[in-house]
């Protein structure tokens, strides 16, 4: 029918990598986090002193470390996808494993942070800043856990030879979700830990 | 109908429609009492009418869900029901219990009912929507357990599909969260806190799973779209429903003595509750547009699409209107809530049950996929009359609510509750009129079952 | 990929910021945008996808960062 249209789009993929459904999910999740970010930003502007005071208590080093960990982890999963696109399932498995190990590193650091806060007697009810800080990081934490579960499922299927050069949608789907988790953290960290 | 035992659903659907009719009649009585306060006093005071109106709603929806499950599960699992006898027995137990309870509400004063049913042994009565005597609640638990056993055994030993697993999860959640109705602490804050675990986590949590799976089933059957596609949609819809709905419970915790952080959590998460409903609408229309066949039962498709749209409007849009804490500060417990409640319950849950009834009844009455053209036309008249009436009821209540908030809670000289009520009476009269149209629509709908005519075959 | 590593270094620098001030926050927001945009463009692989899909995260980032900036200045 429209020959020109076809040629125009030849070098563009019709849809993003992975299952389209995960993208709808990713966009919905971004929206959830977006609302949280903005609610934080505007609440902050209404309680500036309280936020600045409380922010001194958060562990910036741990947050920065976790940023590095997540970006590295995200990079590993890029390598995993690249490997399976070339049909090298074994390498893909190694990279996925590396992704999960770094992801678990994030969990460990985060749990340390949480225990530090709870140990200091800080809870959701301490003040508005900590309501935001704890609910946003905890919500993100749950996404990291879910991301790891998805990656583990992908890893198992890959180990059983479930993916190939032609059929690797599952790997791309899991990877896309993992990138979303990373992306959200990249906004969350400077916003909640640093900007004052 | 592929399996004989699916036929038990018919009993459940008939009882559901009978109770639906009772619910509407009591709704009309109340709508009139809103403007003429002593109508039918002291025989049926407002509080009793309201109790009957809301309790019959819940019970007929439960009958509808059970019927839908009994019809859907054998077909999905590709085997007969584990025990059709048990299904029939539980039906009568549930119907008699429901009947006795309603009779108790109507015949004796509520406090006498509490004494008669030995509420003091395990006090659970006297709380909105959970007014049932403790023994009725126990009866509900027994029926639910028997039902889950029956459905569970069928699914576990048959084919497992995403649809029947999601449905089973939803029904299991329904039973589990009902258990919170037995917990009745003396502290009013704690009481309300846990009360919402039944009320909210039902309608904005596990019931959405039931809704999603029934909708998916009807769409698979009527559109012939690949199961794989429909299942993927179902997955993200229920994921979003649970992510937003569970923490969204917080939107009930703004002003009842619970910690302040609920204002944030409740606002943010419940503001996103429309997303799964929006997805459901997109999903339903997409599937119908991509249909591989033209199913002769047009009425069932209409109900399914109508359900998706009205659920989005009623639960999604009208819920969002007053879910943010700063807005809710003014609108809490006004007619805005009533407007939302009417459209959400009709759109999401009444319509999905009616969609399932519409889809399955032809198979159960004459074994063909669709009623005669004439019967379907009558049924669609019922659809439009009821749906348009509920839209008007909702709009009138919204008008009443906005005016009420303005008169009673804003401005320099806020009026008292009762004088504000007098000022918005015109909306109540309009709502009462719309209620009659709804009843008319219901009568037309019920009549469609008796139209007869030559049933339609599946067109290739 | 090399570019990603350089933004990583900026992430490190974020640590010492506590002197505050608008320009630094603007700088931080820009790094957020660059880092996140790179995640979506390269890691997620949206660079080679049709605009319709590609734009969603980018527009999202612009709106979120922009509004954070407005909120910051409102204080």
XYZ file of C-alpha atoms in Angstrom:
731
model
C 0.000 0.000 0.000
C 2.254 2.856 1.057
C 5.667 2.023 -0.291
C 7.205 5.276 0.898
C 6.103 4.740 4.451
C 7.780 1.378 4.515
C 11.111 2.668 3.309
C 10.976 5.561 5.707
C 10.586 3.275 8.655
C 13.009 0.679 7.437
C 15.803 1.693 9.770
C 13.446 2.176 12.703
C 12.072 -0.699 14.726
C 8.301 -0.781 14.945
C 8.240 -1.561 18.653
C 10.635 -1.322 21.594
C 12.685 -4.425 22.467
C 10.959 -7.072 24.545
C 7.299 -7.708 24.977
C 5.124 -4.692 24.286
C 3.121 -5.436 27.392
C 6.140 -4.867 29.652
C 6.494 -1.428 28.099
C 2.968 -0.486 28.992
C 3.789 -1.701 32.470
C 7.065 0.258 32.492
C 5.332 3.461 31.447
C 2.677 2.957 34.104
C 5.388 2.415 36.710
C 7.239 5.516 35.583
C 4.016 7.409 36.076
C 3.685 6.081 39.636
C 7.228 7.147 40.469
C 6.783 10.431 38.657
C 3.845 11.305 40.880
C 5.888 10.402 43.955
C 8.853 12.528 42.811
C 6.712 15.548 42.205
C 4.795 15.121 45.434
C 8.163 15.049 47.192
C 9.483 18.095 45.376
C 6.437 20.208 46.165
C 6.115 19.028 49.752
C 9.737 19.938 50.175
C 9.189 23.444 48.933
C 6.511 23.812 51.598
C 8.655 22.478 54.463
C 12.100 23.576 53.426
C 13.799 23.680 56.816
C 12.429 20.381 57.984
C 13.555 18.666 54.795
C 17.018 20.200 54.857
C 17.521 19.256 58.502
C 16.307 15.694 58.069
C 18.233 15.190 54.871
C 21.476 15.488 56.819
C 20.611 12.178 58.452
C 20.502 10.129 55.265
C 23.517 8.189 54.154
C 24.684 9.845 50.921
C 27.647 7.531 50.519
C 25.413 4.466 50.552
C 23.088 6.114 48.064
C 25.934 6.992 45.711
C 27.375 3.526 46.020
C 24.016 2.083 45.100
C 23.810 4.341 42.053
C 27.102 2.965 40.842
C 26.003 -0.573 41.567
C 22.753 -0.234 39.686
C 24.264 1.412 36.632
C 26.908 -1.298 36.480
C 24.232 -3.894 36.862
C 22.234 -2.307 34.086
C 25.313 -2.372 31.889
C 25.754 -6.091 32.546
C 22.240 -6.812 31.419
C 22.928 -4.847 28.228
C 25.793 -7.237 27.616
C 23.500 -10.168 28.315
C 21.051 -8.993 25.659
C 23.898 -8.329 23.226
C 25.206 -11.842 23.815
C 21.902 -13.573 23.175
C 21.332 -11.489 20.054
C 24.495 -13.088 18.718
C 23.247 -16.457 19.839
C 25.778 -16.940 22.617
C 23.485 -18.290 25.298
C 26.265 -19.245 27.697
C 27.758 -15.740 27.793
C 24.268 -14.373 28.175
C 23.871 -16.538 31.268
C 27.140 -15.260 32.718
C 26.135 -11.647 32.194
C 22.722 -12.269 33.708
C 24.381 -13.799 36.726
C 26.643 -10.750 37.029
C 23.553 -8.541 36.819
C 21.871 -10.439 39.610
C 24.959 -10.390 41.820
C 25.313 -6.621 41.492
C 21.556 -6.255 41.973
C 21.818 -8.219 45.192
C 24.612 -5.873 46.192
C 22.102 -3.041 45.949
C 19.770 -4.983 48.224
C 22.500 -5.490 50.813
C 23.480 -1.823 50.890
C 19.855 -0.789 51.045
C 19.056 -3.156 53.905
C 22.048 -1.758 55.772
C 20.634 1.725 55.250
C 17.191 0.704 56.445
C 18.552 -0.987 59.560
C 20.631 2.104 60.260
C 17.503 4.290 60.059
C 15.293 2.001 62.105
C 18.117 1.572 64.596
C 18.161 5.357 65.013
C 14.470 5.222 65.862
C 13.358 6.730 62.575
C 10.057 5.515 61.175
C 7.390 6.539 58.682
C 5.852 8.757 61.337
C 9.027 10.637 62.270
C 8.287 13.562 59.961
C 7.156 14.314 56.422
C 10.648 13.952 54.997
C 11.047 10.475 56.365
C 7.562 9.511 55.286
C 8.692 10.275 51.743
C 12.205 8.945 52.126
C 11.130 5.609 53.553
C 8.095 5.024 51.358
C 9.873 5.989 48.149
C 12.992 3.961 48.829
C 10.960 1.015 50.120
C 8.738 1.106 47.053
C 11.794 1.214 44.826
C 13.326 -1.587 46.885
C 10.336 -3.795 46.121
C 10.891 -3.102 42.435
C 14.511 -4.175 42.719
C 13.346 -7.409 44.323
C 10.754 -7.958 41.598
C 13.369 -7.166 38.945
C 15.692 -9.758 40.436
C 12.926 -12.346 40.441
C 12.232 -11.635 36.768
C 15.937 -11.857 35.945
C 16.237 -15.126 37.871
C 13.335 -16.561 35.890
C 15.013 -15.461 32.656
C 18.311 -16.934 33.804
C 16.727 -20.316 34.568
C 14.971 -20.452 31.241
C 18.183 -19.494 29.480
C 20.057 -22.245 31.280
C 17.571 -24.761 29.986
C 18.259 -23.449 26.486
C 15.044 -21.486 26.262
C 16.483 -18.578 24.294
C 18.265 -18.327 20.985
C 19.423 -15.784 18.469
C 15.978 -15.794 16.876
C 13.867 -16.035 19.993
C 15.044 -14.006 22.947
C 12.108 -11.804 23.722
C 12.126 -12.887 27.373
C 15.694 -11.626 27.884
C 14.849 -8.256 26.363
C 11.699 -8.005 28.443
C 13.528 -8.702 31.701
C 16.320 -6.322 30.705
C 13.900 -3.500 29.920
C 12.280 -3.831 33.299
C 15.671 -3.814 34.996
C 16.643 -0.620 33.169
C 13.450 1.005 34.387
C 14.414 0.172 37.970
C 17.798 1.764 37.305
C 16.313 4.821 35.644
C 14.033 5.510 38.560
C 16.905 5.269 41.013
C 18.962 7.695 38.954
C 16.269 10.306 39.549
C 15.502 9.266 43.093
C 19.039 9.428 44.424
C 19.922 13.061 43.610
C 16.397 14.191 44.387
C 16.043 12.698 47.841
C 19.633 12.318 48.997
C 21.411 15.281 47.506
C 19.347 18.251 46.323
C 18.870 20.680 49.157
C -22.331 -25.579 27.343
C -19.497 -28.065 27.101
C -19.878 -29.692 30.503
C -23.099 -30.688 32.157
C -22.085 -29.465 35.609
C -21.774 -25.903 34.330
C -25.547 -25.874 34.551
C -25.506 -25.251 38.323
C -24.630 -21.663 37.486
C -28.218 -21.111 36.386
C -29.548 -21.452 39.933
C -27.039 -18.930 41.161
C -27.834 -16.461 38.408
C -31.573 -16.652 39.039
C -31.050 -15.978 42.733
C -28.683 -13.129 41.857
C -31.247 -11.456 39.623
C -33.986 -11.888 42.216
C -31.858 -10.228 44.870
C -30.847 -7.541 42.378
C -34.532 -6.716 41.942
C -34.995 -6.565 45.720
C -31.986 -4.276 45.962
C -33.431 -1.855 43.430
C -36.837 -1.792 45.141
C -35.251 -0.947 48.458
C -33.096 1.607 46.699
C -36.255 3.307 45.458
C -37.786 3.237 48.928
C -34.706 4.964 50.310
C -34.532 7.437 47.472
C -38.051 8.476 48.431
C -37.206 8.576 52.131
C -34.446 11.033 51.293
C -37.115 13.575 50.458
C -40.095 12.301 52.455
C -38.415 11.198 55.644
C -41.298 9.363 57.311
C -42.313 7.274 54.309
C -43.026 3.719 55.548
C -42.049 4.682 59.083
C -41.953 2.821 61.435
C -42.277 -0.353 59.349
C -39.156 0.181 57.260
C -37.016 2.963 58.668
C -34.267 4.439 56.511
C -31.442 2.620 58.274
C -33.122 -0.747 57.678
C -33.827 0.025 54.030
C -30.230 1.049 53.591
C -28.992 -2.138 55.222
C -31.159 -4.223 52.907
C -30.096 -2.176 49.874
C -26.381 -2.620 50.507
C -26.486 -6.175 51.865
C -28.560 -7.521 48.989
C -26.105 -5.845 46.625
C -23.167 -7.667 48.176
C -25.005 -10.969 48.343
C -26.306 -10.874 44.782
C -22.842 -10.037 43.520
C -21.500 -12.989 45.512
C -24.158 -15.215 43.973
C -23.160 -13.822 40.603
C -19.435 -14.426 41.159
C -20.088 -17.964 42.348
C -22.359 -18.667 39.406
C -19.780 -17.202 37.049
C -17.081 -19.358 38.632
C -19.176 -22.516 38.385
C -19.773 -21.810 34.719
C -16.300 -20.620 33.817
C -14.094 -23.037 35.738
C -15.228 -26.341 34.181
C -14.889 -24.855 30.698
C -11.415 -23.493 31.389
C -10.270 -26.587 33.272
C -11.751 -28.889 30.616
C -13.432 -31.199 33.078
C -16.664 -31.528 35.024
C -17.050 -29.738 38.313
C -15.573 -31.634 41.249
C -18.975 -31.941 42.900
C -22.116 -30.459 41.344
C -24.070 -31.793 44.337
C -22.030 -29.702 46.754
C -22.576 -26.663 44.550
C -26.344 -27.174 44.690
C -26.355 -27.830 48.425
C -24.323 -24.711 49.152
C -26.621 -22.711 46.939
C -29.614 -23.557 49.104
C -27.684 -23.001 52.319
C -26.587 -19.592 51.131
C -30.010 -18.618 49.807
C -31.787 -19.637 53.017
C -29.201 -17.824 55.129
C -29.520 -14.697 53.006
C -33.310 -14.876 53.105
C -33.435 -15.352 56.884
C -31.011 -12.492 57.406
C -33.026 -10.071 55.301
C -36.210 -11.235 57.026
C -34.487 -10.602 60.345
C -33.592 -7.061 59.275
C -37.169 -6.357 58.246
C -39.156 -8.112 60.944
C -37.458 -7.356 64.228
C -35.515 -4.355 65.512
C -31.803 -4.660 64.884
C -30.973 -4.946 68.576
C -33.459 -7.795 68.986
C -31.868 -9.498 65.998
C -28.515 -9.149 67.714
C -29.926 -10.770 70.883
C -31.661 -13.542 68.991
C -28.511 -14.468 67.130
C -26.367 -14.335 70.264
C -24.186 -11.547 69.001
C -22.801 -11.045 72.510
C -20.829 -14.292 72.259
C -18.769 -12.902 69.392
C -19.845 -9.347 68.675
C -19.406 -8.533 64.994
C -22.648 -6.714 64.207
C -23.424 -3.041 63.918
C -20.806 -2.053 61.387
C -21.649 -0.679 57.978
C -21.926 -3.379 55.269
C -20.993 -6.027 57.842
C -24.316 -5.816 59.657
C -24.999 -9.523 59.192
C -25.533 -11.490 62.406
C -22.467 -13.440 63.462
C -24.093 -16.750 62.582
C -24.763 -15.495 59.066
C -21.119 -14.505 58.801
C -20.127 -17.994 59.904
C -22.516 -19.363 57.295
C -20.846 -17.230 54.647
C -17.472 -18.645 55.678
C -18.759 -22.217 55.430
C -20.278 -21.565 52.010
C -17.107 -19.835 50.836
C -14.894 -22.691 52.020
C -17.074 -25.318 50.388
C -17.175 -23.275 47.210
C -13.404 -22.770 47.155
C -12.867 -26.474 47.781
C -15.133 -27.340 44.885
C -13.608 -24.825 42.484
C -10.071 -25.478 43.707
C -10.310 -29.244 43.209
C -11.679 -28.708 39.730
C -8.881 -26.349 38.738
C -6.075 -28.320 40.361
C -6.986 -31.557 38.646
C -7.824 -29.951 35.331
C -6.210 -27.615 32.830
C -4.703 -24.585 34.517
C -5.054 -21.359 32.603
C -4.153 -17.833 33.566
C -7.845 -17.043 33.709
C -8.845 -19.707 36.183
C -5.758 -19.207 38.330
C -6.406 -15.461 38.565
C -10.040 -16.161 39.338
C -9.102 -18.645 42.040
C -6.648 -16.166 43.561
C -9.345 -13.514 43.598
C -11.885 -15.820 45.221
C -9.336 -17.010 47.755
C -8.569 -13.400 48.624
C -12.268 -12.718 48.932
C -12.578 -15.464 51.525
C -9.418 -14.504 53.403
C -10.252 -10.811 53.674
C -13.757 -11.602 54.838
C -12.191 -13.103 57.961
C -11.326 -9.567 59.096
C -15.038 -9.004 59.599
C -14.795 -11.191 62.701
C -12.221 -8.925 64.255
C -14.024 -6.188 66.123
C -11.739 -4.333 68.514
C -13.274 -1.948 71.032
C -10.984 0.870 69.908
C -12.901 2.688 67.185
C -9.781 3.582 65.200
C -8.563 -0.004 65.151
C -12.051 -1.200 64.345
C -12.250 1.060 61.283
C -8.675 0.296 60.341
C -9.332 -3.425 60.014
C -12.863 -2.962 58.728
C -11.381 -1.514 55.547
C -9.330 -4.662 55.102
C -12.557 -6.406 54.273
C -14.359 -3.548 52.578
C -11.592 -1.878 50.595
C -9.468 -4.901 49.840
C -12.554 -6.587 48.471
C -13.794 -4.005 46.051
C -10.494 -2.347 45.168
C -8.345 -5.424 45.487
C -9.365 -9.017 45.031
C -12.698 -8.341 43.345
C -10.779 -6.668 40.547
C -9.055 -9.996 39.934
C -12.438 -11.671 39.671
C -13.660 -8.903 37.389
C -10.560 -9.134 35.198
C -10.727 -12.885 34.788
C -14.437 -12.992 33.992
C -14.016 -10.168 31.483
C -11.077 -11.982 29.896
C -13.130 -15.177 29.653
C -16.091 -13.475 28.001
C -13.754 -11.696 25.567
C -11.913 -14.881 24.610
C -15.201 -16.603 23.930
C -16.875 -13.826 22.014
C -13.964 -12.449 20.001
C -11.855 -15.520 19.312
C -8.669 -13.520 19.921
C -5.635 -15.600 20.916
C -5.629 -16.645 24.526
C -1.981 -15.631 24.783
C -2.746 -12.001 23.966
C -5.637 -11.798 26.383
C -3.643 -13.416 29.166
C -0.830 -10.900 28.841
C -3.300 -8.068 29.225
C -4.835 -9.777 32.204
C -1.423 -10.001 33.834
C -0.621 -6.308 33.663
C -4.138 -5.278 34.577
C -4.108 -7.294 37.762
C -0.535 -6.265 38.547
C -1.500 -2.596 38.324
C -4.733 -3.219 40.214
C -2.827 -4.740 43.109
C 0.058 -2.248 43.127
C -2.318 0.698 43.285
C -5.176 -0.914 45.176
C -3.381 -2.399 48.162
C -1.518 0.708 49.291
C -4.483 2.720 48.028
C -6.310 1.496 51.135
C -4.645 4.545 52.624
C -7.275 6.824 51.086
C -9.636 5.641 53.810
C -7.126 6.396 56.533
C -6.958 10.169 56.200
C -9.152 11.303 59.040
C -9.863 8.327 61.264
C -6.990 8.625 63.725
C -4.383 6.682 61.765
C -0.829 8.035 61.216
C -0.450 11.040 58.978
C 1.712 9.342 56.353
C -1.400 7.672 55.011
C -2.370 11.003 53.507
C 0.628 10.778 51.221
C 0.508 7.067 50.487
C -3.247 7.006 50.102
C -3.292 10.017 47.782
C -0.509 8.883 45.492
C -1.448 5.257 45.121
C -5.170 5.653 44.940
C -4.756 8.481 42.416
C -3.304 5.793 40.178
C -6.111 3.307 40.711
C -7.836 4.460 37.511
C -4.898 3.067 35.487
C -5.931 -0.592 35.642
C -9.493 0.387 34.810
C -8.300 2.464 31.888
C -6.219 -0.478 30.680
C -9.290 -2.658 30.973
C -11.228 -0.345 28.687
C -8.431 -0.205 26.125
C -8.112 -3.957 26.404
C -11.800 -4.691 25.862
C -12.126 -2.410 22.835
C -8.864 -3.647 21.334
C -9.931 -7.250 21.617
C -13.325 -6.586 20.078
C -11.695 -4.660 17.223
C -9.271 -7.515 16.576
C -12.008 -10.121 16.733
C -11.624 -13.186 14.574
C -15.314 -13.964 14.444
C -18.665 -12.285 14.856
C -20.248 -13.931 17.805
C -24.035 -14.027 17.471
C -24.523 -12.960 21.095
C -24.250 -9.211 20.537
C -25.796 -8.472 23.905
C -22.981 -10.202 25.806
C -20.352 -8.186 23.910
C -22.285 -5.014 24.683
C -22.326 -5.842 28.394
C -18.607 -6.587 28.385
C -17.712 -3.310 26.652
C -20.190 -1.407 28.782
C -18.674 -2.894 31.905
C -15.182 -1.776 30.941
C -16.313 1.779 30.168
C -18.581 2.215 33.175
C -16.030 0.688 35.542
C -13.475 3.198 34.325
C -15.895 6.090 34.730
C -17.441 5.004 38.009
C -14.508 3.477 39.809
C -11.725 5.331 38.023
C -12.879 8.847 37.268
C -15.430 9.291 40.044
C -13.060 7.674 42.505
C -10.243 9.986 41.487
C -12.486 13.026 41.940
C -12.356 12.789 45.704
C -9.414 10.560 46.475
C -6.707 13.185 47.036
C -6.379 14.059 50.698
C -6.734 17.849 50.262
C -9.938 17.342 48.250
C -11.227 14.612 50.489
C -10.842 16.947 53.442
C -13.989 18.649 52.129
C -15.796 15.829 50.372
C -15.377 13.035 52.915
C -18.638 11.202 53.535
C -20.792 13.440 51.340
C -23.068 12.595 48.450
C -19.965 12.557 46.235
C -19.093 9.258 47.868
C -22.600 8.003 47.166
C -22.298 9.045 43.508
C -19.004 7.184 43.172
C -20.409 4.131 44.957
C -23.415 3.833 42.669
C -21.586 4.074 39.385
C -18.586 2.019 40.481
C -20.613 -0.892 41.807
C -22.922 -0.918 38.831
C -20.176 -0.404 36.271
C -17.578 -2.747 37.636
C -19.381 -5.517 39.426
C -23.063 -5.535 38.517
C -22.239 -5.255 34.830
C -19.596 -7.980 34.817
C -22.047 -10.380 36.442
C -24.711 -9.342 33.935
C -22.195 -9.810 31.099
C -21.468 -13.330 32.287
C -25.169 -14.070 32.671
C -25.788 -12.720 29.205
C -23.037 -14.877 27.753
C -23.863 -18.117 29.543
C -27.639 -18.141 29.898
C -28.354 -18.999 26.238
C -26.142 -22.100 26.549
C -27.894 -23.143 29.725
C -31.446 -22.600 28.508
C -31.347 -23.941 24.956
C -27.780 -24.984 24.252
C -27.285 -22.434 21.478
C -24.763 -19.587 21.729
C -27.268 -16.761 21.498
C -30.889 -15.854 22.041
C -33.185 -14.802 19.230
C -32.558 -11.438 17.712
C -35.734 -10.131 19.286
C -34.730 -11.223 22.787
C -31.339 -9.601 22.339
C -32.900 -6.338 21.244
C -35.029 -6.323 24.384
C -31.984 -7.140 26.492
C -30.040 -4.272 24.953
C -32.922 -1.944 25.720
C -32.570 -3.069 29.313
C -28.838 -2.378 29.096
C -29.251 1.162 27.835
C -32.088 2.050 30.172
C -30.253 0.866 33.265
C -26.900 2.271 32.200
C -28.226 5.692 31.260
C -30.280 5.801 34.456
C -27.221 5.052 36.560
C -25.337 7.803 34.746
C -28.101 10.224 35.681
C -28.306 8.964 39.259
C -24.576 9.516 39.499
C -24.728 12.983 38.003
C -27.595 14.050 40.279
C -25.803 12.729 43.349
C -22.627 14.467 42.239
C -24.605 17.694 41.909
C -26.075 17.135 45.352
C -22.622 16.393 46.709
C -20.964 19.487 45.265
C -23.726 21.715 46.562
C -23.635 19.977 49.917
C -19.882 20.477 50.275
C -20.276 24.105 49.313
C -23.138 24.840 51.711
C -22.030 22.730 54.608
C -18.242 22.841 54.621
C -17.107 25.929 52.774
C -17.981 29.591 52.733
C -18.287 32.003 55.627
C -21.481 30.684 57.158
C -21.505 26.924 56.832
C -24.969 25.417 57.218
C -25.822 22.504 59.462
C -26.104 19.045 57.950
C -29.886 18.933 57.862
C -30.401 22.392 56.424
C -27.849 21.633 53.722
C -29.804 18.460 52.978
C -32.966 20.501 52.543
C -31.218 22.788 50.118
C -30.113 19.966 47.856
C -33.510 18.214 47.869
C -34.147 19.025 44.223
C -31.301 16.710 43.270
C -32.817 13.960 45.414
C -36.124 14.294 43.583
C -34.324 14.004 40.263
C -32.385 11.000 41.521
C -35.655 9.396 42.634
C -37.067 9.866 39.133
C -33.945 8.364 37.569
C -34.378 5.451 39.956
C -37.741 4.651 38.385
C -36.145 4.564 34.960
C -33.578 2.151 36.349
C -36.342 -0.101 37.667
C -38.012 0.135 34.260
C -34.763 -0.919 32.627
C -34.483 -3.835 35.016
C -38.024 -4.982 34.201
C -37.271 -4.801 30.476
C -34.048 -6.722 31.078
C -35.828 -9.450 33.064
C -38.526 -9.636 30.403
C -35.868 -10.401 27.787
C -35.470 -13.867 29.314
C -39.080 -14.672 28.393
C -39.173 -13.303 24.849
C -38.268 -16.624 23.283
C -37.978 -16.909 19.527
C -35.547 -18.939 17.448
C -32.103 -19.102 19.089
C -29.160 -18.161 16.903
C -26.376 -20.462 15.781
C -22.686 -19.700 15.708
C -21.866 -18.041 12.403
C -18.716 -19.340 10.811
C 29.325 3.342 26.882
C 32.352 5.478 27.545
C 30.025 8.431 28.044
C 28.101 6.488 30.647
C 31.276 6.054 32.639
C 31.881 9.781 32.631
C 28.406 10.450 34.053
C 29.231 7.888 36.696
C 32.062 10.156 37.751
C 29.633 13.039 38.045
C 27.492 10.839 40.269
C 30.511 10.655 42.563
C 30.834 14.405 42.640
C 27.240 14.699 43.816
C 28.559 13.625 47.174
C 30.349 16.797 48.047
C 27.578 19.101 47.083
C 26.104 20.631 50.170
C 27.018 24.244 49.618
C 23.681 24.424 47.831
C 22.636 27.059 45.360
C 20.561 27.129 42.218
C 23.248 26.554 39.607
C 24.409 23.385 41.298
C 20.872 22.027 41.447
C 20.345 22.907 37.824
C 23.556 21.092 37.067
C 22.343 18.059 39.030
C 19.025 18.028 37.231
C 20.808 18.170 33.911
C 22.991 15.244 34.893
C 19.856 13.367 35.937
C 18.434 14.047 32.533
C 21.553 13.025 30.670
C 22.049 9.871 32.685
C 18.424 8.804 32.475
C 18.153 9.666 28.820
C 21.191 7.526 28.149
C 19.631 4.659 30.025
C 16.511 4.879 27.940
C 18.281 5.582 24.636
C 21.165 3.131 24.787
C 20.503 0.599 27.524
C 16.827 0.200 26.837
C 17.603 0.432 23.143
C 14.939 2.964 22.323
C 17.276 4.896 20.017
C 16.439 2.643 17.125
C 12.732 2.507 17.840
C 9.959 4.620 16.359
C 9.552 8.087 17.797
C 6.236 7.336 19.378
C 7.820 4.955 21.876
C 11.110 6.723 22.142
C 9.596 10.031 23.116
C 7.594 8.802 26.080
C 10.512 8.432 28.541
C 12.197 11.564 27.205
C 9.108 13.711 27.616
C 8.583 12.117 31.000
C 12.102 13.092 32.052
C 11.699 16.649 30.814
C 8.446 17.058 32.719
C 9.731 15.487 35.929
C 13.032 17.400 35.943
C 11.319 20.608 34.926
C 8.770 20.422 37.691
C 11.392 19.548 40.275
C 13.238 22.663 39.163
C 10.074 24.749 39.546
C 9.441 23.273 42.974
C 13.008 24.003 43.987
C 12.731 27.617 43.005
C 9.402 28.016 44.693
C 10.973 27.295 48.058
